[in-house]
Coordinates of C-alpha atoms in Angstrom, one line a residue:
X1 CA 3.7 51.4 -45.7
X2 CA 2.3 49.2 -43.0
X3 CA 2.2 52.1 -40.6
X4 CA -1.1 52.8 -38.9
X5 CA -2.8 55.8 -40.4
X6 CA -5.9 57.9 -39.5
X7 CA -9.1 57.5 -41.5
X8 CA -10.6 60.8 -40.3
X9 CA -9.0 63.1 -42.8
X10 CA -7.2 62.9 -46.2
X11 CA -3.6 63.8 -46.4
X12 CA -4.5 67.2 -48.1
X13 CA -6.7 68.8 -45.5
X14 CA -7.3 72.5 -44.6
X15 CA -9.8 72.5 -41.7
X16 CA -7.3 72.8 -38.9
X17 CA -9.7 74.3 -36.3
X18 CA -7.8 72.2 -33.7
X19 CA -4.0 72.8 -34.1
X20 CA -3.1 69.4 -32.9
X21 CA -4.8 67.8 -35.9
X22 CA -1.8 69.0 -38.0
X23 CA 0.3 66.4 -36.2
X24 CA -1.7 63.4 -37.3
X25 CA -0.3 60.0 -38.2
X26 CA -1.6 60.5 -41.8
X27 CA 0.6 63.7 -42.0
X28 CA 3.8 61.9 -41.2
X29 CA 3.8 58.0 -41.5
X30 CA 0.8 58.1 -43.8
X31 CA 2.3 60.6 -46.2
X32 CA 5.7 59.0 -46.2
X33 CA 4.0 55.6 -47.0
X34 CA 2.2 57.2 -50.0
X35 CA 5.4 58.6 -51.3
X36 CA 7.0 55.2 -51.1
X37 CA 4.1 53.8 -53.1
X38 CA 4.7 56.5 -55.7
X39 CA 8.3 55.5 -55.9
X40 CA 7.2 51.9 -56.4
X41 CA 4.8 52.9 -59.1
X42 CA 7.3 54.9 -61.1
X43 CA 10.4 52.9 -60.4
X44 CA 13.4 54.4 -58.5
X45 CA 15.2 56.0 -61.5
X46 CA 12.1 57.9 -62.7
X47 CA 11.1 58.8 -59.2
X48 CA 14.4 60.3 -58.2
X49 CA 14.7 62.2 -61.5
X50 CA 11.2 63.6 -60.8
X51 CA 12.2 64.6 -57.3
X52 CA 15.4 66.3 -58.5
X53 CA 13.5 68.2 -61.2
X54 CA 10.9 69.3 -58.7
X55 CA 13.5 70.6 -56.2
X56 CA 15.3 72.5 -58.8
X57 CA 12.2 74.0 -60.3
X58 CA 10.8 75.2 -56.9
X59 CA 14.1 75.9 -55.1
X60 CA 13.5 78.2 -52.1
X61 CA 9.7 78.4 -52.8
X62 CA 6.7 77.5 -50.8
X63 CA 4.8 74.7 -52.8
X64 CA 1.7 72.6 -52.5
X65 CA 0.5 69.1 -53.4
X66 CA -0.8 70.2 -56.9
X67 CA 2.6 71.7 -57.8
X68 CA 4.4 68.6 -56.7
X69 CA 2.3 66.3 -58.8
X70 CA 2.3 68.6 -61.8
X71 CA 6.1 68.6 -61.7
X72 CA 6.3 64.8 -61.3
X73 CA 3.9 64.2 -64.2
X74 CA 5.9 66.6 -66.5
X75 CA 9.2 64.9 -65.5
X76 CA 8.1 61.2 -65.8
X77 CA 5.4 61.4 -68.5
X78 CA 3.1 59.3 -66.3
X79 CA -0.4 60.4 -65.6
X80 CA -0.6 60.4 -61.8
X81 CA -4.0 62.1 -61.5
X82 CA -5.8 59.0 -60.2
X83 CA -3.0 58.1 -57.8
X84 CA -3.0 61.7 -56.5
X85 CA -6.8 61.8 -56.1
X86 CA -7.2 58.5 -54.3
X87 CA -4.1 58.6 -52.0
X88 CA -3.9 62.3 -51.2
X89 CA -7.4 63.7 -51.4
X90 CA -9.6 60.8 -50.5
X91 CA -10.2 59.8 -46.9
X92 CA -9.0 56.5 -45.5
X93 CA -7.3 53.5 -47.0
X94 CA -8.8 50.6 -48.9
X95 CA -10.2 47.5 -47.2
X96 CA -9.6 44.3 -49.2
X97 CA -10.9 40.8 -48.6
X98 CA -9.1 37.7 -50.0
X99 CA -10.5 34.2 -49.9
X100 CA -9.0 31.1 -51.5
X101 CA -11.4 28.6 -53.1
X102 CA -10.4 25.7 -55.5
X103 CA -7.1 27.3 -56.5
X104 CA -8.7 30.7 -57.2
X105 CA -8.1 33.8 -55.0
X106 CA -11.2 35.9 -54.8
X107 CA -10.6 39.5 -54.0
X108 CA -13.2 42.0 -52.8
X109 CA -13.0 45.7 -51.9
X110 CA -15.3 47.9 -49.9
X111 CA -16.3 51.3 -51.1
X112 CA -14.8 53.7 -52.0
X113 CA -13.0 51.7 -54.6
X114 CA -9.3 52.3 -55.1
X115 CA -7.2 51.3 -58.1
X116 CA -4.8 48.7 -56.7
X117 CA -2.1 46.5 -58.1
X118 CA -1.5 43.8 -55.5
X119 CA 1.3 41.3 -55.6
X120 CA 0.6 37.8 -54.5
X121 CA 3.5 35.5 -53.6
X122 CA 2.6 31.8 -54.1
X123 CA 4.6 29.1 -52.4
X124 CA 4.8 25.7 -54.1
X125 CA 8.3 24.4 -53.3
X126 CA 9.5 27.9 -54.3
X127 CA 8.0 31.3 -54.8
X128 CA 6.0 32.5 -57.8
X129 CA 4.9 36.1 -57.8
X130 CA 1.8 37.2 -59.6
X131 CA -0.1 40.5 -59.7
X132 CA -3.9 41.2 -59.5
X133 CA -5.5 44.4 -60.5
X134 CA -8.3 45.3 -58.2
X135 CA -10.1 48.5 -59.5
X136 CA -13.6 47.8 -58.5
X137 CA -15.5 45.6 -56.1
X138 CA -14.1 42.2 -57.1
X139 CA -11.2 40.5 -58.9
X140 CA -9.9 36.9 -59.3
X141 CA -6.4 35.4 -59.5
X142 CA -5.5 31.8 -60.3
X143 CA -3.0 30.4 -57.7
X144 CA -3.3 26.7 -58.5
X145 CA -2.1 24.3 -55.8
X146 CA 0.3 26.8 -54.1
X147 CA -0.2 28.6 -50.8
X148 CA -0.5 32.4 -51.3
X149 CA 0.7 35.4 -49.3
X150 CA -1.0 38.7 -50.1
X151 CA 1.4 41.7 -50.6
X152 CA 4.0 40.2 -48.3
X153 CA 6.4 43.1 -49.1
X154 CA 3.7 45.6 -47.9
X155 CA 3.9 47.7 -51.0
X156 CA 0.2 48.8 -50.9
X157 CA -1.3 50.6 -48.0
X158 CA -4.5 48.6 -47.3
X159 CA -6.3 46.6 -44.7
X160 CA -6.6 42.9 -45.7
X161 CA -9.5 40.9 -44.2
X162 CA -9.8 37.2 -44.4
X163 CA -6.4 36.7 -45.9
X164 CA -5.5 32.9 -46.1
X165 CA -2.7 32.0 -43.7
X166 CA 0.4 29.9 -44.4
X167 CA 0.3 26.6 -42.5
X168 CA 3.1 26.7 -39.9
X169 CA 5.1 23.9 -41.6
X170 CA 4.9 25.7 -44.9
X171 CA 6.0 28.9 -43.3
X172 CA 9.0 27.1 -41.7
X173 CA 10.1 25.6 -45.1
X174 CA 9.5 28.9 -46.9
X175 CA 11.4 30.9 -44.3
X176 CA 14.6 28.9 -44.7
X177 CA 14.6 29.6 -48.5
X178 CA 13.5 33.3 -48.5
X179 CA 16.0 36.2 -48.5
X180 CA 13.6 39.1 -48.2
X181 CA 13.4 40.3 -44.6
X182 CA 10.0 42.0 -45.3
X183 CA 8.5 38.7 -46.6
X184 CA 9.9 36.8 -43.6
X185 CA 8.4 39.4 -41.3
X186 CA 5.0 38.7 -42.9
X187 CA 5.4 35.0 -42.1
X188 CA 6.4 35.6 -38.4
X189 CA 2.9 35.0 -37.0
X190 CA 2.7 31.5 -38.6
X191 CA 6.2 30.5 -37.8
X192 CA 5.5 31.2 -34.1
X193 CA 3.0 28.3 -34.2
X194 CA 5.5 25.8 -35.6
X195 CA 5.3 22.8 -33.4
X196 CA 8.9 21.5 -33.7
X197 CA 10.5 23.9 -31.2
X198 CA 14.0 22.4 -31.5
X199 CA 14.0 23.1 -35.3
X200 CA 12.6 26.5 -34.6
X201 CA 15.4 27.3 -32.2
X202 CA 18.0 26.2 -34.8
X203 CA 16.4 28.4 -37.4
X204 CA 16.5 31.4 -35.0
X205 CA 20.2 30.7 -34.2
X206 CA 20.9 30.7 -38.0
X207 CA 18.9 33.8 -38.8
X208 CA 21.1 36.8 -39.5
X209 CA 18.6 39.6 -39.2
X210 CA 18.5 40.9 -35.6
X211 CA 15.0 42.2 -35.7
X212 CA 13.6 38.9 -36.9
X213 CA 15.6 37.0 -34.3
X214 CA 14.3 39.2 -31.5
X215 CA 10.7 38.6 -32.7
X216 CA 11.1 34.9 -32.8
X217 CA 13.1 34.3 -29.7
X218 CA 10.0 35.2 -27.7
X219 CA 8.5 31.9 -28.8
X220 CA 11.3 29.6 -27.9
X221 CA 10.0 27.0 -25.5
X222 CA 11.3 25.9 -22.1
X223 CA 13.1 22.9 -23.6
X224 CA 15.4 25.3 -25.5
X225 CA 16.2 27.6 -22.6
X226 CA 19.9 26.9 -23.2
X227 CA 19.6 28.6 -26.6
X228 CA 17.8 31.6 -25.0
X229 CA 20.7 31.9 -22.5
X230 CA 23.1 32.0 -25.4
X231 CA 21.1 34.6 -27.3
X232 CA 20.9 36.7 -24.1
X233 CA 24.6 37.2 -24.5
X234 CA 24.3 38.0 -28.2
X235 CA 26.5 40.8 -29.5
X236 CA 23.4 42.5 -31.0
X237 CA 21.6 44.4 -28.3
X238 CA 18.1 44.0 -29.8
X239 CA 18.5 40.2 -29.8
X240 CA 20.1 40.1 -26.4
X241 CA 17.3 42.2 -24.9
X242 CA 14.6 40.1 -26.4
X243 CA 16.3 36.9 -25.0
X244 CA 16.6 38.5 -21.6
X245 CA 12.9 39.2 -21.6
X246 CA 12.2 35.6 -22.7
X247 CA 14.3 34.3 -19.8
X248 CA 12.0 36.3 -17.5
X249 CA 8.9 34.4 -18.9
X250 CA 10.4 30.9 -18.8
X251 CA 10.6 28.8 -15.7
X252 CA 13.9 29.8 -14.1
X253 CA 16.9 27.4 -13.6
X254 CA 20.0 28.0 -11.6
X255 CA 21.9 28.6 -14.8
X256 CA 19.4 31.1 -16.2
X257 CA 19.3 33.0 -13.0
X258 CA 23.1 33.1 -13.0
X259 CA 23.0 34.5 -16.6
X260 CA 20.5 37.2 -15.6
X261 CA 22.5 38.1 -12.6
X262 CA 25.7 38.4 -14.6
X263 CA 24.1 40.5 -17.4
X264 CA 22.4 42.8 -14.8
X265 CA 25.9 43.8 -13.6
X266 CA 28.3 43.5 -16.5
X267 CA 26.5 44.3 -19.7
X268 CA 27.7 47.5 -21.4
X269 CA 24.1 48.5 -22.4
X270 CA 22.3 50.0 -19.3
X271 CA 18.8 49.2 -20.8
X272 CA 19.8 45.5 -21.1
X273 CA 21.3 45.5 -17.6
X274 CA 18.1 47.0 -16.3
X275 CA 15.9 44.5 -18.1
X276 CA 18.0 41.6 -16.7
X277 CA 17.6 43.0 -13.2
X278 CA 13.8 43.3 -13.7
X279 CA 13.6 39.7 -14.9
X280 CA 15.8 38.5 -12.1
X281 CA 13.5 40.3 -9.6
X282 CA 10.5 38.8 -11.2
X283 CA 11.8 35.3 -10.4
X284 CA 13.4 35.9 -7.0
X285 CA 11.5 38.7 -5.4
X286 CA 14.7 39.8 -3.7
X287 CA 14.1 43.4 -2.5
X288 CA 17.8 44.0 -2.4
X289 CA 17.6 44.2 -6.2
X290 CA 15.1 47.1 -5.8
X291 CA 17.4 48.9 -3.4
X292 CA 20.3 48.4 -5.8
X293 CA 18.2 49.7 -8.7
X294 CA 17.4 52.9 -6.8
X295 CA 21.1 53.5 -6.3
X296 CA 22.0 52.8 -9.9
X297 CA 22.1 55.9 -12.2
X298 CA 21.7 55.4 -16.0
X299 CA 21.4 57.8 -19.0
X300 CA 17.7 56.8 -19.4
X301 CA 17.1 56.3 -15.6
X302 CA 15.6 52.9 -16.3
X303 CA 16.9 51.4 -13.0
X304 CA 15.6 54.2 -10.8
X305 CA 12.2 54.5 -12.6
X306 CA 11.8 50.7 -12.2
X307 CA 12.6 51.0 -8.4
X308 CA 10.3 54.0 -8.0
X309 CA 7.4 52.3 -9.7
X310 CA 7.9 49.3 -7.3
X311 CA 8.0 51.5 -4.2
X312 CA 4.9 53.4 -5.3
X313 CA 2.9 50.1 -5.8
X314 CA 4.3 48.2 -2.8
X315 CA 5.4 50.8 -0.2
X316 CA 3.3 53.8 -1.1
X317 CA 4.4 56.0 1.8
X318 CA 8.0 55.5 1.0
X319 CA 7.2 56.0 -2.7
X320 CA 5.4 59.2 -2.0
X321 CA 8.4 60.6 -0.1
X322 CA 10.8 59.6 -2.9
X323 CA 8.5 61.3 -5.5
X324 CA 8.2 64.5 -3.4
X325 CA 12.0 64.6 -2.9
X326 CA 12.5 64.3 -6.6
X327 CA 10.2 67.2 -7.3
X328 CA 11.9 69.6 -4.9
X329 CA 15.5 68.2 -5.3
X330 CA 15.5 66.8 -8.8
X331 CA 18.1 64.4 -10.1
X332 CA 17.1 64.8 -13.7
X333 CA 14.1 65.5 -15.9
X334 CA 13.2 61.8 -16.7
X335 CA 13.0 60.7 -13.1
X336 CA 11.2 63.9 -12.0
X337 CA 8.5 63.4 -14.6
X338 CA 8.0 59.8 -13.5
X339 CA 7.6 61.1 -9.9
X340 CA 5.1 63.7 -11.0
X341 CA 3.0 61.1 -12.8
X342 CA 3.1 58.7 -9.7
X343 CA 2.0 61.5 -7.4
X344 CA -1.3 62.0 -9.3
X345 CA -2.2 58.3 -8.5
X346 CA -0.8 58.3 -4.9
X347 CA -2.6 61.5 -3.9
X348 CA -2.3 62.9 -0.4
X349 CA -2.8 61.2 3.0
X350 CA -6.1 62.2 4.6
X351 CA -5.9 65.8 5.9
X352 CA -2.8 66.7 4.0
X353 CA -2.1 68.8 0.9
X354 CA 1.6 68.1 0.3
X355 CA 1.2 66.3 -2.9
X356 CA -1.4 68.7 -4.3
X357 CA 0.8 71.7 -3.5
X358 CA 3.9 70.0 -5.1
X359 CA 1.9 69.4 -8.3
X360 CA 0.6 72.9 -8.4
X361 CA 4.2 74.2 -8.0
X362 CA 5.3 72.2 -11.1
X363 CA 2.2 73.3 -13.1
X364 CA 3.3 76.9 -12.7
X365 CA 6.9 76.3 -13.8
X366 CA 8.2 77.2 -17.3
X367 CA 9.2 73.6 -18.3
X368 CA 6.8 72.4 -20.9
X369 CA 7.3 68.7 -20.2
X370 CA 7.1 69.1 -16.5
X371 CA 4.0 71.2 -16.8
X372 CA 2.4 68.6 -19.1
X373 CA 3.1 65.8 -16.6
X374 CA 1.7 68.0 -13.7
X375 CA -1.4 68.7 -15.8
X376 CA -2.1 65.0 -16.2
X377 CA -1.2 64.3 -12.6
X378 CA -3.6 67.0 -11.3
X379 CA -6.3 65.5 -13.6
X380 CA -5.7 62.1 -11.9
X381 CA -5.6 63.7 -8.5
X382 CA -9.2 64.8 -9.0
X383 CA -9.4 67.9 -6.9
X384 CA -11.8 70.5 -8.5
X385 CA -9.6 73.2 -7.0
X386 CA -7.0 72.3 -9.6
X387 CA -9.2 73.5 -12.5
X388 CA -8.2 77.1 -11.9
X389 CA -4.5 76.1 -12.2
X390 CA -5.0 73.9 -15.2
X391 CA -7.3 76.2 -17.3
X392 CA -4.4 78.5 -18.6
X393 CA -2.6 75.4 -19.8
X394 CA -5.4 74.5 -22.3
X395 CA -3.9 76.8 -24.9
X396 CA -0.6 75.0 -24.7
X397 CA -2.0 71.9 -26.2
X398 CA -3.2 70.1 -23.0
X399 CA -6.7 68.9 -23.7
X400 CA -7.6 66.7 -20.7
X401 CA -9.4 69.5 -18.7
X402 CA -12.7 68.6 -20.5
X403 CA -12.5 65.1 -19.0
X404 CA -12.6 66.3 -15.4

């Protein structure tokens, strides 16, 4: 529900004069978030009964939004007209302000006004959950002496301005006594500002959710580098990779460099091995690591794309030759597309047309992704002669020609 969505069009929208507008965030993440809100409004048993009835009634049929809501209303007995109108036919999402004054939370809403039920979690040596109904411009909620969190489970799609923040020490105390991963995620920003870094490191080590651990490990201080080295060898790849990145941003020690070196060679996950090699190179500047990376294949080509990027930036002639070689004698699609993109920035040496000709060659191939990369590279190359080559590609969804 917290997914970013477009304000330009409502979910139900028919003016698709530009085909790419069908593939908007509001059509995918935004629509899914609204269906989650519908499930929250109805409760899971009623929601899934309604979905089952709808699928049976319209089996093998083409249907629209009105038919979906008519079926859900008939199945659940709940009037969903207002919900449908504001979330599927209205443009944008609500913008809510929340200010705490003398134990009262003052809510405001900009126009157009949505009908909202917003949960407020109040911490006062434990959580109390209250609900405020905001159906117009303003509403109030008594919170007393507690510290509030606005919709910490992100059950409502809205922007919240001026929301009061949990003090870091309150967030630390509340975190340790909160089971909900979603609520903990809401408190992440405040917990990162907690001044007792040793206690924060212990909390991270005790956390069982890998995503939360990986978010917080980025804020472990230099004093707790030993904990970061331990987490860099964590069995969960998400945690380990975040810790490896953190080792790259902390001042190196002999021990941390040894850990990075070991991980860059022995870890079973190539993405983590590659990250470790990048962080090791950041600290040492040893060009032998770049040469090793270029000779190291991986399913996602992270090693070789890293090496190619370095050669392009630091040894452009060598980088240009590697890119051209990858175009004419490709290793795989991932590395070839990276080479195409780099060539648009490298361009040709004065008096030469080798890069230009290579990009034109790719632009005339049948591969969609290769042609898309060549299109963008030719736009970066900046030669007006490329317009004739690029123009037929406009109908394939490439839109950058207008920017030349």
